[in-house]
Coordinates of C-alpha atoms and ligand atoms in Angstrom, one line a residue:
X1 CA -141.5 -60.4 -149.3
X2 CA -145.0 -61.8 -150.2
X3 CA -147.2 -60.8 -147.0
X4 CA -150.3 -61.8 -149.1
X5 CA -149.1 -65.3 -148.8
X6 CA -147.4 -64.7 -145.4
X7 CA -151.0 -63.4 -144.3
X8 CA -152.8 -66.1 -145.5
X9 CA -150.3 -69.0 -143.8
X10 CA -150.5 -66.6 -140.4
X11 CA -154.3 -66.8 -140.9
X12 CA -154.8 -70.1 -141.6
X13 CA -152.2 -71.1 -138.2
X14 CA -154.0 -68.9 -135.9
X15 CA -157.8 -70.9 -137.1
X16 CA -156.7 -74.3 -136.4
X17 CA -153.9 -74.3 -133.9
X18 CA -157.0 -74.6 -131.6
X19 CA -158.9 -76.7 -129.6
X20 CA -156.9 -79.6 -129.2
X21 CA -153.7 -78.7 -131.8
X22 CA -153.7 -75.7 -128.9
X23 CA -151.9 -77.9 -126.3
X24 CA -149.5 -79.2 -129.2
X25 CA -147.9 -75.9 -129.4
X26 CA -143.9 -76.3 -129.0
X27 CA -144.1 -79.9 -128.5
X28 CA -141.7 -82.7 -130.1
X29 CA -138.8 -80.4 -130.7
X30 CA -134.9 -82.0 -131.0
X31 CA -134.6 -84.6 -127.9
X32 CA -138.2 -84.4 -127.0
X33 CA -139.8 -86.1 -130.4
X34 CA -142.2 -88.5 -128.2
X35 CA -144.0 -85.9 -126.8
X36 CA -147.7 -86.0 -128.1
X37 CA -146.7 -87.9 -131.0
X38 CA -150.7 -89.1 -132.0
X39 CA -151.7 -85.4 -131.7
X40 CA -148.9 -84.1 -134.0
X41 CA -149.9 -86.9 -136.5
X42 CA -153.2 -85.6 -136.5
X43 CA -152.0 -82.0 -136.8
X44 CA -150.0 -83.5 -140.0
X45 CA -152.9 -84.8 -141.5
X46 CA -154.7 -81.1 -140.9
X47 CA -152.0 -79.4 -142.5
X48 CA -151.3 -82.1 -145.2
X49 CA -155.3 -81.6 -146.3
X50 CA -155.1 -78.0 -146.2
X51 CA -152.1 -78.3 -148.5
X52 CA -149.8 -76.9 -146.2
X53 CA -147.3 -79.9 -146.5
X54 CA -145.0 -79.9 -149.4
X55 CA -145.4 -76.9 -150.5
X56 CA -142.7 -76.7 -153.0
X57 CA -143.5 -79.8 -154.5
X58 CA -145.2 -79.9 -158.6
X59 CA -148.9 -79.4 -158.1
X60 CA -149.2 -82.9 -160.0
X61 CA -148.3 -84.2 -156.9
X62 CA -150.3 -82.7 -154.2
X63 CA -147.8 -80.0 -153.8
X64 CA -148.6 -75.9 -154.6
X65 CA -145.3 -75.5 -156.3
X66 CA -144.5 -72.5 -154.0
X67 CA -141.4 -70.2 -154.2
X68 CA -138.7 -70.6 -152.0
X69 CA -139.2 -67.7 -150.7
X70 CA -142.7 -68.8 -150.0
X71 CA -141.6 -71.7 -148.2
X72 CA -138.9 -69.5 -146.0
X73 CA -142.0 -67.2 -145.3
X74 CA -144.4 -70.8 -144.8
X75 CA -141.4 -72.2 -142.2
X76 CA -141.3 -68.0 -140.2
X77 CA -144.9 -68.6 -139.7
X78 CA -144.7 -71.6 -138.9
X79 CA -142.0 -71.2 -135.8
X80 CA -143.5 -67.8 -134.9
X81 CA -146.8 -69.4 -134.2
X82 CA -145.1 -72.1 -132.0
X83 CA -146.8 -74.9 -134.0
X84 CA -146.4 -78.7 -133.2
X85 CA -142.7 -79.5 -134.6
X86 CA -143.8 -81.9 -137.6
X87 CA -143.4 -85.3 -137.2
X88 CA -143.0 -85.8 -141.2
X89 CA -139.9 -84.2 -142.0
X90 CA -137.9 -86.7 -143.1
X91 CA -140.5 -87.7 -145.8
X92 CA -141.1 -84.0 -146.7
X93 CA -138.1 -82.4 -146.8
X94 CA -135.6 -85.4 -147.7
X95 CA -137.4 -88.7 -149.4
X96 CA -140.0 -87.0 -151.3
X97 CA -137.9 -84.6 -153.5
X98 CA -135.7 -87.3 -154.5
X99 CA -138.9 -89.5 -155.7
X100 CA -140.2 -86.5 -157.2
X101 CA -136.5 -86.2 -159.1
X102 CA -135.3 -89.7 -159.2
X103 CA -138.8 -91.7 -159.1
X104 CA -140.6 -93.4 -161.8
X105 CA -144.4 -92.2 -162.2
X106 CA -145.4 -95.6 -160.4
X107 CA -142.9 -94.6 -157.2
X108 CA -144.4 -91.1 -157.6
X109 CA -148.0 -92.2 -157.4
X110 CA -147.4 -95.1 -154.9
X111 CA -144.9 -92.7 -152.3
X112 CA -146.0 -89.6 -152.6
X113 CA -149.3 -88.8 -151.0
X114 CA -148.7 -91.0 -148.1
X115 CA -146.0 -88.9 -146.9
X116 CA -148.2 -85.8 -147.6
X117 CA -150.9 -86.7 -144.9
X118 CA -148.0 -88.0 -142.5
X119 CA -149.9 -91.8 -143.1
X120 CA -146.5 -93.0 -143.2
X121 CA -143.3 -91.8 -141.9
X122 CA -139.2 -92.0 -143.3
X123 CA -136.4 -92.2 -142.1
X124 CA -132.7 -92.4 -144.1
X125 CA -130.7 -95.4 -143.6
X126 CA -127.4 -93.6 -145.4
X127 CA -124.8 -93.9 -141.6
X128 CA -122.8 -96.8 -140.7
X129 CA -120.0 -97.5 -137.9
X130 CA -118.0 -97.3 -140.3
X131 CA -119.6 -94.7 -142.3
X132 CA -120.4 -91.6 -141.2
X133 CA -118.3 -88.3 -142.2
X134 CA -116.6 -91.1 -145.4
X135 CA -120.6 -91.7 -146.5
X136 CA -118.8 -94.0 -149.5
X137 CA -117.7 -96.4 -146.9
X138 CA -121.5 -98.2 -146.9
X139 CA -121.1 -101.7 -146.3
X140 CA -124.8 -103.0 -146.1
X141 CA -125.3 -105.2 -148.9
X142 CA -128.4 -106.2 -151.2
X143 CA -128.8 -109.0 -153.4
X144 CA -131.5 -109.4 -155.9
X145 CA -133.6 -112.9 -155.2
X146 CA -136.8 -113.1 -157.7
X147 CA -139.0 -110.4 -157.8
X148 CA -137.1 -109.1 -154.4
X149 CA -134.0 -107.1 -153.0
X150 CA -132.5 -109.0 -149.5
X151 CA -131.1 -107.1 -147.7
X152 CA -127.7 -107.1 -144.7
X153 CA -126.1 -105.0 -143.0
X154 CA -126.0 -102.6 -140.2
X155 CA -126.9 -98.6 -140.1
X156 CA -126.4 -96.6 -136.8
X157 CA -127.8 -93.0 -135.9
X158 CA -131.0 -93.6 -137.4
X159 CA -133.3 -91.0 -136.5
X160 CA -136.5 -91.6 -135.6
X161 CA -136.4 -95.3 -137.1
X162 CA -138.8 -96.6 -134.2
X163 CA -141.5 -94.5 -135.1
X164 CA -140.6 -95.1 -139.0
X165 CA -142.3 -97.0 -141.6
X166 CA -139.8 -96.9 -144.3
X167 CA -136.3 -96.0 -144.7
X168 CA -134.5 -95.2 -147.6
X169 CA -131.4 -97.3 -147.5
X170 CA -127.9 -96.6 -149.3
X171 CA -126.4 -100.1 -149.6
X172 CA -123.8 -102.3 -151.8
X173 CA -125.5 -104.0 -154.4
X174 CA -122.3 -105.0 -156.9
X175 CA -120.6 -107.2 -154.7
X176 CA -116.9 -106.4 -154.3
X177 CA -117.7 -102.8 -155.7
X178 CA -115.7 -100.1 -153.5
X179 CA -116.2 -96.1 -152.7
X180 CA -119.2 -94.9 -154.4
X181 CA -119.4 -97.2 -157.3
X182 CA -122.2 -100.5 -156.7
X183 CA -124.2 -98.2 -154.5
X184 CA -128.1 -98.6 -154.7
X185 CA -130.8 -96.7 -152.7
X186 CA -133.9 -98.9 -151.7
X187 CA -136.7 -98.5 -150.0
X188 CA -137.8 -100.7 -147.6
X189 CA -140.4 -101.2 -145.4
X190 CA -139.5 -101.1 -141.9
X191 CA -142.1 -103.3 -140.0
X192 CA -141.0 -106.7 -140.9
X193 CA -138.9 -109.7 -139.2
X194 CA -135.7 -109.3 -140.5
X195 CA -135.4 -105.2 -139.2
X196 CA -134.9 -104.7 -135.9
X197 CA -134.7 -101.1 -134.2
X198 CA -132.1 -100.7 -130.7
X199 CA -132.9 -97.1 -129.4
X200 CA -129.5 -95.0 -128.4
X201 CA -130.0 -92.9 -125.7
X202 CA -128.9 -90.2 -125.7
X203 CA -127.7 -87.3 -123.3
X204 CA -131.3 -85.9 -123.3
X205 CA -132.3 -89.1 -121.7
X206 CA -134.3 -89.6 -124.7
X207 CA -133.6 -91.6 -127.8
X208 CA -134.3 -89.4 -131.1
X209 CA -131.5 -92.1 -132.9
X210 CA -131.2 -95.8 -133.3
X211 CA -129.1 -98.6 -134.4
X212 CA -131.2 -100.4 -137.4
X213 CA -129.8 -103.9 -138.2
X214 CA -131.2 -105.5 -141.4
X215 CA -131.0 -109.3 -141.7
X216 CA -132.7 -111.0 -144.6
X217 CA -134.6 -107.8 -145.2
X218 CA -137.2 -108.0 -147.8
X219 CA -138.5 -105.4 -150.3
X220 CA -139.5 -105.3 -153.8
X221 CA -137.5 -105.5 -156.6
X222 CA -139.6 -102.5 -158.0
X223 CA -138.3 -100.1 -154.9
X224 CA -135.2 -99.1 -155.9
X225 CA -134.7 -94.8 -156.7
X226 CA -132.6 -94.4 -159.7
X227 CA -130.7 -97.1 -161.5
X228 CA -129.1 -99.9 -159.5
X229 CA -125.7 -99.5 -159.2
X230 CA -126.5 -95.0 -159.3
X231 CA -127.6 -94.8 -155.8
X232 CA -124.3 -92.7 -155.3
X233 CA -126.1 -89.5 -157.6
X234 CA -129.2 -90.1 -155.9
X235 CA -127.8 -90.3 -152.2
X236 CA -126.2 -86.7 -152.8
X237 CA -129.0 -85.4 -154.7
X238 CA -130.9 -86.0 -151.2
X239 CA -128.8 -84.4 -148.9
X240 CA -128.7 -81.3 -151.4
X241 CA -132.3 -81.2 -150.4
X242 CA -131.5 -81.6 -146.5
X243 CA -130.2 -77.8 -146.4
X244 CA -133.2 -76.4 -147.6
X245 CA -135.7 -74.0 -147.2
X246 CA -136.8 -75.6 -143.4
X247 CA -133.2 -74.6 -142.7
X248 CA -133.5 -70.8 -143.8
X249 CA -137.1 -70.6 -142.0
X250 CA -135.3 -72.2 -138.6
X251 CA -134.4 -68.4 -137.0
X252 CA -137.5 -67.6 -136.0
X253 CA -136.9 -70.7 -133.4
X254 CA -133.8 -69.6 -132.7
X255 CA -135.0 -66.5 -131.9
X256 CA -137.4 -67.8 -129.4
X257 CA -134.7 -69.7 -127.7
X258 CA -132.0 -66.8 -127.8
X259 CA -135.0 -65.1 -126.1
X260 CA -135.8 -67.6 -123.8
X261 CA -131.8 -67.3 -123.0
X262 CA -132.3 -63.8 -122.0
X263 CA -134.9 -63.8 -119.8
X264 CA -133.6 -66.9 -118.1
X265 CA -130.4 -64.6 -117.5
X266 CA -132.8 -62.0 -116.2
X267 CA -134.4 -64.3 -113.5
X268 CA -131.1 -66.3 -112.2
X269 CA -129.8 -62.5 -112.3
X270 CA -127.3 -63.9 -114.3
X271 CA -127.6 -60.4 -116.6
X272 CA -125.9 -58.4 -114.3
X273 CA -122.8 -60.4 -114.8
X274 CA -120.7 -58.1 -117.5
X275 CA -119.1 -60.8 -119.4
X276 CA -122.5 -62.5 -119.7
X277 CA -124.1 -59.2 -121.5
X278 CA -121.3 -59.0 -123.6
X279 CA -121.7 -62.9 -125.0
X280 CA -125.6 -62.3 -124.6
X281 CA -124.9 -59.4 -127.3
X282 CA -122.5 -60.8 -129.6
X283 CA -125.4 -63.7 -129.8
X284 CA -127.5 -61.5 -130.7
X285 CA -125.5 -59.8 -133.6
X286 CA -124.5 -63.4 -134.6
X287 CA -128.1 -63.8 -134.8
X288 CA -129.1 -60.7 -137.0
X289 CA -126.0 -62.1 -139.3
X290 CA -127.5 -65.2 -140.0
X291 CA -130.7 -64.0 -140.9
X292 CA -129.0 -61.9 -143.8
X293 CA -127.0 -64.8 -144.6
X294 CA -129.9 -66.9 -144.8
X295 CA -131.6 -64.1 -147.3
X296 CA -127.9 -64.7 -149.4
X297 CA -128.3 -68.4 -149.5
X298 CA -132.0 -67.8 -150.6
X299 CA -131.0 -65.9 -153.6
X300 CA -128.1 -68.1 -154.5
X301 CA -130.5 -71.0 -154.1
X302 CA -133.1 -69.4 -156.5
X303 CA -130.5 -68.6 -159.0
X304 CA -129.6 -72.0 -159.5
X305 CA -127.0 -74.4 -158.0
X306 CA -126.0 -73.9 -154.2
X307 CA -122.6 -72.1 -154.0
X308 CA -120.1 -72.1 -150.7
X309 CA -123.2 -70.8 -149.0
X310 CA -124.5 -73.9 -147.9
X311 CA -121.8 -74.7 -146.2
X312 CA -121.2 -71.5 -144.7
X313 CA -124.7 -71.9 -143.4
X314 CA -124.3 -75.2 -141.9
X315 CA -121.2 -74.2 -139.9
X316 CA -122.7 -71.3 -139.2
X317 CA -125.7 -71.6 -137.5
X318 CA -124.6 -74.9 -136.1
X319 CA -121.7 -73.4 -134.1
X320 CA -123.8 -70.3 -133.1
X321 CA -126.6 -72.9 -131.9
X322 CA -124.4 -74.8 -129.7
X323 CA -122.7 -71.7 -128.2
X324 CA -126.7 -70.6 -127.2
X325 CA -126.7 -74.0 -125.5
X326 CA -123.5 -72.8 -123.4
X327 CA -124.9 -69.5 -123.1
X328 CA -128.3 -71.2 -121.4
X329 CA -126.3 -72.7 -119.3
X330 CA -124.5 -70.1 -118.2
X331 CA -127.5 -68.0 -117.7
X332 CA -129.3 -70.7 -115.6
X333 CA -126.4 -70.8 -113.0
X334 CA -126.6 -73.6 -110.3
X335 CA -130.2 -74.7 -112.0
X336 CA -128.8 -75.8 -115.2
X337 CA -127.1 -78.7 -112.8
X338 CA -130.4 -80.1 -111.4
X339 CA -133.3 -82.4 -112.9
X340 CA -136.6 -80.4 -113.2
X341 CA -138.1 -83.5 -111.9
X342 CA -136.9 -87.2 -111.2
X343 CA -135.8 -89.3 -112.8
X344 CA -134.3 -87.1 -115.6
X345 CA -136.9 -84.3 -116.4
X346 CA -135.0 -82.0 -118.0
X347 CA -136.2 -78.2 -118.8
X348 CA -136.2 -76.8 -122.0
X349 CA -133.0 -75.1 -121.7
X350 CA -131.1 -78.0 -120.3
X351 CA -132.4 -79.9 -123.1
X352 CA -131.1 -77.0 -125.9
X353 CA -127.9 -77.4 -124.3
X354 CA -127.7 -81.1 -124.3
X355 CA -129.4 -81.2 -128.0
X356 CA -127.5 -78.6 -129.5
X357 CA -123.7 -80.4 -129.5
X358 CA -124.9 -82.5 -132.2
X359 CA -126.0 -79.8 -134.4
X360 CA -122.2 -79.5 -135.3
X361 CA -122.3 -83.6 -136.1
X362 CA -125.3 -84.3 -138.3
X363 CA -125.7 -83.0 -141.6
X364 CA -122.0 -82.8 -142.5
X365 CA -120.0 -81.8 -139.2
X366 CA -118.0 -78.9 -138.9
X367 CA -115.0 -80.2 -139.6
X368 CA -116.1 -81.5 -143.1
X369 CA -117.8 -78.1 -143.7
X370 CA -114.4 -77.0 -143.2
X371 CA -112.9 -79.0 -146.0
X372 CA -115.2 -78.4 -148.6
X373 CA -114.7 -74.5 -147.9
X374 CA -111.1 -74.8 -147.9
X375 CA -111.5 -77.0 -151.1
X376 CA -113.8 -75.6 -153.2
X377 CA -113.9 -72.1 -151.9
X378 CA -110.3 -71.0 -151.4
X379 CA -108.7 -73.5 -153.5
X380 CA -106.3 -75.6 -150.9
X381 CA -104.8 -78.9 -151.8
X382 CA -107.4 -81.8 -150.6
X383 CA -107.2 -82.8 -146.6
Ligands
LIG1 C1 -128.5 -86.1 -133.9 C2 -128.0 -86.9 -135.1 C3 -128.9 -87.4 -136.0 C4 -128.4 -88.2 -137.1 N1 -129.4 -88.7 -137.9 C5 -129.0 -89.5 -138.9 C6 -129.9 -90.2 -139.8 O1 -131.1 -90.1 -139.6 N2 -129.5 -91.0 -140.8 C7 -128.1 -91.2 -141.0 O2 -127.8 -91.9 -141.9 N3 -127.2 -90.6 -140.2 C8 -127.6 -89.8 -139.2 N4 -126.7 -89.1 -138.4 C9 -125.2 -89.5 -138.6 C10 -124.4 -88.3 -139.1 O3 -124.6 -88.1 -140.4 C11 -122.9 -88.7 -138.7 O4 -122.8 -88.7 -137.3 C12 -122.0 -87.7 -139.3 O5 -121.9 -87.9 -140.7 C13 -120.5 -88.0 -138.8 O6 -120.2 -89.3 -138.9 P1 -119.6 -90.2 -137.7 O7 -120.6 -90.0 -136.5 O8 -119.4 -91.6 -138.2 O9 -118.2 -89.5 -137.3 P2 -116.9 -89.7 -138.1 O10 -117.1 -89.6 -139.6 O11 -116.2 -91.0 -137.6 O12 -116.1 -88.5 -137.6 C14 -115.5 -88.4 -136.3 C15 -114.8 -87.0 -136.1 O13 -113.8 -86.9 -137.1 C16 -114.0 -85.8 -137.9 N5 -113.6 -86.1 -139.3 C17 -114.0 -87.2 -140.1 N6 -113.5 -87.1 -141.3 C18 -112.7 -86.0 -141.4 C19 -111.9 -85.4 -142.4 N7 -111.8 -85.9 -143.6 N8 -111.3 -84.2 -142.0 C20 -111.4 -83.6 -140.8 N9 -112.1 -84.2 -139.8 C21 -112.8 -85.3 -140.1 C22 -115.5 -85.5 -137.9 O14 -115.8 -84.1 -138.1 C23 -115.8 -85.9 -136.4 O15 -115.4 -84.8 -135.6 C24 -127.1 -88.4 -137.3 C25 -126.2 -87.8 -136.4 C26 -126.6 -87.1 -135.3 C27 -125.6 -86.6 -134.3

């Protein structure tokens, strides 16, 4: 491993998560993304001008072109130094490597460094009531009027839409086009009349998701990624990026929260309950798999196209995750069943629990992992 670089990021964390980024430590994680959201958009900005956003990005665009094992060792540091969870994922991780790929050099030039400094924020219109798990069910519509694209339709599980100022929208622009064919991706501005944002809440008591309905939408006829009619390619091209290297670097956090677990089991006394240890244990080997696992994917990713891994991965640590959450609650006893505070204060452990059954939902549920292992992997007829 590079432990120049790894220095260098662990250095540059422990110089400016002070002052006030101090007291952002740990905050905004999943089901708690209001907390001190003005202070982590500052800290975005610090680490966007430092060049600590986007690292694997072509320098051309603000980016260092870092390894991906630069970025697994950026995302450790990261979670080992508890730092402010980021506020412009979306735009990092997901938008911006499909302008970078799919992008004319105007979109490139016009997208790209706002998302850098966190000055504006994404989110990814793709979900639908009746399009979730079949994505090529997408029934929002866009018709070309002038110089614009107007836009209908409905999306649903939009995260983080209300604090969003564009989303990047799979919709139907061939009309009477069906499955994946007459698909376009757009981008459109979010804080105009005909969008309007309905929070879900959610059982954190919080609302990290939303229902976006878009009626008479507007946005340029410029903003569409790819061809129209190709926004199939692109839409996949973006979730490729979804399972990347944020998702290798993500043990260190589970680590904290496995330990977090443990000492919570220590308290409540919990511990001295034998079939506790043993689950406590087997977490912990689980735990130690992954992280080889995650080294696997990392080589497989470096070598070229993602293999089974990815899905592997998903399933993987998503299971394991939401079996921590049981295992928090379990160590917390009768305290996992009462409010930290009215109304619904929850702690953080409640909250893992609570959070952590949707990590085998988003991002291609389990059971669709399944498939595409069973499919592609050990070769059984299609589901
Ligand atoms: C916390 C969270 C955040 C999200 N954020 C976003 C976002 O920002 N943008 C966005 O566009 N979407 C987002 N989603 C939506 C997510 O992508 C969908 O929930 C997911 O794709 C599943 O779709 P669905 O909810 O419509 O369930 P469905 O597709 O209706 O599935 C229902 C159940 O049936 C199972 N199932 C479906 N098809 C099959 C099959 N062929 N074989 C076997 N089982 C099957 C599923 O696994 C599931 O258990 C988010 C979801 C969550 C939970």
């Amino acid at each position: 491993m590079d432990t120049g670089f790894r220095a260098e990021v662990r250095g540059w964390l422990e110089a400016n998560l002070t002052g006030e980024f101090a007291e952002a430590r740990g905050l905004g994680g999943p089901g708690r993304e209001h907390e001190g959201f003005d202070l982590r958009r500052a800290w975005e900005r610090r680490l966007g001008e430092a060049g600590w956003t986007c690292l694997g990005w072509p320098k051309a665009y603000g980016g260092r072109e870092a390894t991906l094992e630069q970025q697994v060792v950026f995302h450790e540091e990261y979670a080992r130094a508890n730092a402010p969870h980021r506020v412009g994922h979306i735009g990092e991780g997901l938008i911006g490597p499909t302008i970078v790929d799919f992008g004319t050099e105007e979109q490139r030039r016009r997208f790209l460094p706002p998302i850098r400094y966190g000055d504006e924020l994404w989110c990814q219109g793709y979900s639908e009531p009746e399009a979730g798990s079949d994505l090529a069910n997408v029934q929002t519509r866009a018709e070309r009027r002038g110089g614009e694209w107007v836009i209908t339709g409905q999306k649903v599980w939009t995260s983080l839409a209300h604090l969003a100022d564009w989303c990047f929208v799979l919709c139907r622009t061939e009309p009477g086009s069906r499955r994946h064919h007459g698909l376009s991706y757009l981008l459109v501005p979010m804080r105009q009349p005909g969008v309007e944002v309905r929070p879900i809440v959610q059982l954190t008591g919080t609302s990290e998701f939303n229902e976006v309905f878009f009626d008479g939408a507007r946005t340029d006829a410029t903003n569409v990624l790819g061809a129209p009619g190709d926004g199939w390619r692109v839409a996949l091209a973006t979730l490729g990026y979804e399972r990347g290297a944020s998702t290798l670097g993500q043990q260190i956090g589970f680590r904290r929260e496995f330990e977090e677990v443990v000492a919570a089991a220590r308290r409540t006394g919990a511990a001295e309950d034998p079939v506790l240890r043993d689950r406590l244990v087997r977490s912990w080997i689980e735990l130690e798999i992954m992280r080889l696992n995650a080294l696997r994917t990392m080589s497989s990713l470096a070598a070229g196209e993602p293999g089974p891994e990815v899905s592997i991965a998903k399933l993987y640590w998503s299971e394991w995750h939401r079996r921590l959450g049981e295992l928090a609650v379990a160590a917390l006893g009768d305290e996992a069943l009462v409010a930290d505070a009215g109304p619904y204060e929850l702690s953080e452990l409640q909250r893992l629990y609570l959070f952590s059954r949707a990590d085998t939902i988003y991002a291609g549920s389990s059971e669709i992992q399944r498939n595409i292992i069973a499919e592609r992997t050990l070769g059984l007829p299609r589901a």
